[in-house]
Coordinates of C-alpha atoms in Angstrom, one line a residue:
X1 CA 119.3 78.0 120.4
X2 CA 115.8 79.4 120.9
X3 CA 115.2 79.5 117.1
X4 CA 112.8 76.8 115.8
X5 CA 114.7 74.2 113.8
X6 CA 118.2 75.4 114.8
X7 CA 120.8 72.7 115.0
X8 CA 123.8 74.8 115.8
X9 CA 125.1 78.4 115.9
X10 CA 128.5 80.1 115.9
X11 CA 130.1 83.5 116.1
X12 CA 132.8 83.8 113.4
X13 CA 135.6 86.3 112.7
X14 CA 135.4 86.5 108.9
X15 CA 138.8 88.1 108.6
X16 CA 140.5 84.9 109.8
X17 CA 137.7 82.3 109.5
X18 CA 138.0 81.4 113.2
X19 CA 135.1 80.4 115.4
X20 CA 134.9 82.7 118.4
X21 CA 132.1 80.7 120.1
X22 CA 129.8 77.9 119.1
X23 CA 126.8 76.0 120.5
X24 CA 124.9 72.9 119.3
X25 CA 125.9 70.7 116.4
X26 CA 128.2 71.8 113.7
X27 CA 127.2 71.2 110.1
X28 CA 128.6 67.9 108.7
X29 CA 132.2 68.2 109.6
X30 CA 132.4 70.7 112.4
X31 CA 131.8 74.3 113.4
X32 CA 135.4 75.1 112.3
X33 CA 135.0 73.7 108.8
X34 CA 131.7 75.5 108.4
X35 CA 133.3 78.7 109.6
X36 CA 136.1 78.4 107.0
X37 CA 133.6 77.7 104.2
X38 CA 131.1 80.4 105.1
X39 CA 134.0 82.9 105.5
X40 CA 134.6 82.5 101.7
X41 CA 130.9 83.4 101.1
X42 CA 131.1 86.4 103.5
X43 CA 134.3 87.6 101.8
X44 CA 132.5 87.7 98.5
X45 CA 129.6 89.6 100.0
X46 CA 132.0 92.1 101.5
X47 CA 133.6 92.7 98.1
X48 CA 130.1 93.2 96.7
X49 CA 129.5 95.9 99.4
X50 CA 132.0 98.0 97.6
X51 CA 130.3 97.7 94.2
X52 CA 127.9 100.6 93.6
X53 CA 124.7 100.4 91.7
X54 CA 125.1 103.8 90.1
X55 CA 124.1 105.5 93.4
X56 CA 126.5 107.2 95.7
X57 CA 126.7 104.4 98.2
X58 CA 127.1 100.6 98.0
X59 CA 124.3 98.2 98.6
X60 CA 124.4 96.9 102.2
X61 CA 124.3 93.2 102.9
X62 CA 122.3 92.4 106.0
X63 CA 122.3 88.6 105.9
X64 CA 123.0 85.7 103.6
X65 CA 120.8 82.6 103.1
X66 CA 122.3 79.4 101.7
X67 CA 120.0 76.5 101.1
X68 CA 121.2 72.9 100.9
X69 CA 119.7 70.0 102.7
X70 CA 119.3 72.6 105.5
X71 CA 119.3 76.3 105.8
X72 CA 122.5 78.2 106.6
X73 CA 121.9 81.8 107.8
X74 CA 124.7 84.4 108.1
X75 CA 124.1 87.7 109.7
X76 CA 126.7 90.5 109.9
X77 CA 127.2 91.9 113.4
X78 CA 127.4 95.7 113.3
X79 CA 129.4 97.3 116.1
X80 CA 130.7 100.7 117.0
X81 CA 134.2 99.5 116.1
X82 CA 135.3 98.0 112.8
X83 CA 133.5 94.7 113.2
X84 CA 134.7 91.6 111.3
X85 CA 132.2 89.1 112.9
X86 CA 129.1 87.3 111.8
X87 CA 126.5 85.0 113.4
X88 CA 126.0 81.7 111.6
X89 CA 122.9 79.5 112.1
X90 CA 122.5 76.0 110.8
X91 CA 118.8 75.0 110.6
X92 CA 117.0 71.8 109.9
X93 CA 115.1 72.4 106.6
X94 CA 112.1 70.3 107.7
X95 CA 111.6 72.0 111.1
X96 CA 112.7 75.6 110.5
X97 CA 110.6 78.6 109.6
X98 CA 113.0 80.7 107.6
X99 CA 111.2 84.1 108.2
X100 CA 111.2 83.5 112.0
X101 CA 114.8 82.4 112.0
X102 CA 115.9 85.6 110.1
X103 CA 113.9 87.8 112.5
X104 CA 115.4 86.0 115.6
X105 CA 118.9 86.1 114.1
X106 CA 118.6 89.9 113.6
X107 CA 117.4 90.3 117.2
X108 CA 120.3 88.1 118.5
X109 CA 122.9 90.2 116.5
X110 CA 121.4 93.4 118.0
X111 CA 121.5 92.1 121.5
X112 CA 125.0 90.8 121.1
X113 CA 126.2 94.3 120.3
X114 CA 124.3 95.9 123.2
X115 CA 125.8 93.5 125.8

């Protein structure tokens, strides 16, 4: 919650859409509803990972930004095992600095794996 403008955060298993942990407010509805909705977006991004651009390997997706009345940031968590989790941040559009939030989210994802 040390990210400027953050209203809530969760760790989500994108293979099932379940919240593994959450803190702060959930977007309108709840953390569980947001997890189910963002899982659909993540599933589409994962399918895009397998699409090549003519090169030998697929384009990696690091994070996803959705803008509505707020910002919704999704960051894949890379692990040594076959990871199916992502970090999700819900940010207040008026108070958040998107570049700072993306940098902090990346750092959080890296620290989460090393713990």
